[in-house]
XYZ file of C-alpha atoms in Angstrom:
115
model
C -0.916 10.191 8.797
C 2.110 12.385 9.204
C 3.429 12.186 5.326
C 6.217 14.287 6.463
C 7.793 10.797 8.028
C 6.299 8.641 5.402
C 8.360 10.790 2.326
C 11.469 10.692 4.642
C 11.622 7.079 5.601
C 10.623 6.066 1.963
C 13.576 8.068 0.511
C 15.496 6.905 3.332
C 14.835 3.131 2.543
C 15.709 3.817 -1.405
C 18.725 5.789 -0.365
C 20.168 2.868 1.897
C 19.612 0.305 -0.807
C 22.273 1.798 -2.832
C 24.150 2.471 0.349
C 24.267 -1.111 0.903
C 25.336 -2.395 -2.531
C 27.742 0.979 -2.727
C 29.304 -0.237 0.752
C 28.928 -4.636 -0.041
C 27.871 -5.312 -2.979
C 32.146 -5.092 -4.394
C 32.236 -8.006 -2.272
C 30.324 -9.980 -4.445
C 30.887 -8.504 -7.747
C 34.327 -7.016 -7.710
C 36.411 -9.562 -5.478
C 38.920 -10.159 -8.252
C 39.194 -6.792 -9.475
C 41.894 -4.101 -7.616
C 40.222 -2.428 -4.583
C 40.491 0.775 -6.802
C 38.182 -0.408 -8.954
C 35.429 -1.457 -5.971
C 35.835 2.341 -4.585
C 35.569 3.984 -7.721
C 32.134 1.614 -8.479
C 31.066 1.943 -5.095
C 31.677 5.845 -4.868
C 29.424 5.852 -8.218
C 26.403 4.438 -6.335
C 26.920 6.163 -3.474
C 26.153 9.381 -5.460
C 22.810 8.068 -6.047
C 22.474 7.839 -2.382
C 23.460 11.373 -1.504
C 20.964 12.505 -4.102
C 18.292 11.082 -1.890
C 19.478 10.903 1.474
C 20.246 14.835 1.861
C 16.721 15.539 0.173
C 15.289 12.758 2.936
C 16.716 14.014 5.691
C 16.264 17.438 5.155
C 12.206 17.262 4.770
C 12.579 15.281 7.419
C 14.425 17.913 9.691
C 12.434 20.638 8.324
C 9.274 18.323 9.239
C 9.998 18.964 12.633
C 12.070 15.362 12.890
C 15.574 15.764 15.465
C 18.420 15.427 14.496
C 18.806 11.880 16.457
C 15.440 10.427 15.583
C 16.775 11.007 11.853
C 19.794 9.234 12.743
C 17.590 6.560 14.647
C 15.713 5.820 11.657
C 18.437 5.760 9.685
C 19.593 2.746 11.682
C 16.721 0.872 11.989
C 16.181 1.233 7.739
C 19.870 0.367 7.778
C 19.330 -2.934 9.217
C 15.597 -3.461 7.884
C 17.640 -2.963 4.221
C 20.561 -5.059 4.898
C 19.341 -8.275 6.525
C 17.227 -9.191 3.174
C 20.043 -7.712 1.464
C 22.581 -10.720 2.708
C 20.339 -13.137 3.068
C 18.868 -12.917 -0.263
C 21.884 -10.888 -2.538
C 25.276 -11.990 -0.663
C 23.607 -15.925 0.496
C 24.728 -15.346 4.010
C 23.035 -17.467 6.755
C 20.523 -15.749 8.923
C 21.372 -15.194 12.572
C 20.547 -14.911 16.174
C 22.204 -11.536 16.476
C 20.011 -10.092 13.969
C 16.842 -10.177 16.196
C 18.680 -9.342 18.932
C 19.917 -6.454 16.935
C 16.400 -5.297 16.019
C 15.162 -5.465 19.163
C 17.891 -3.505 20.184
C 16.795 -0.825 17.432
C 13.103 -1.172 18.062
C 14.335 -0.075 21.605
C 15.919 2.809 20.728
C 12.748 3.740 18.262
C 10.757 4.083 20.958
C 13.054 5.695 23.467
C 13.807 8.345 20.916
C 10.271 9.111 19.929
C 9.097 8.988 23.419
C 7.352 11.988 24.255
């Protein structure tokens, strides 16, 4: 098992679920409060994600990972994080276009780490 890949996609997943509240969660939580409140909160946990992202992507990159399979898995994560995360935090119906959208990722997965 290449634990190289396993450390950076698991720090990868954690970092992109405080991405995702960071980017949406205001939505939720701070509708009624000024949109200078939401970006100070949401620049708060988005430190949190820096913290582990750079770390993530940079034993990643020093694994021997490119610099567009990082970004590729940082898409698919993206969506793999945020499809629970508004079905299940934000109550948002699930859709079509999200399994077209996957497939569309698990495309681009395999085109990118395609020897």
């Amino acid at each position: 098992m290449n634990w190289i890949l396993v450390k950076t996609i698991g720090l990868l997943v954690l970092s992109n679920c405080f991405m995702t509240f960071a980017w949406y969660g205001h939505l939720k939580n701070l509708n009624n409060k000024p949109w200078i409140i939401a970006a100070l909160v949401s620049w708060g946990i988005a430190l949190f994600e820096y913290i582990i992202q750079v770390p993530a992507n940079r034993i990643g990159h020093d694994g021997g990972l490119t610099l567009a399979q990082l970004k590729i898995l940082q898409e698919v994560i993206t969506l793999s994080v945020f499809v629970p995360f508004s079905l299940l935090y934000m109550k948002e119906s699930l859709r079509w276009n999200y399994l077209w959208a996957a497939l569309c990722m698990a495309g681009a997965v395999y085109f990118i780490f395609k020897k």
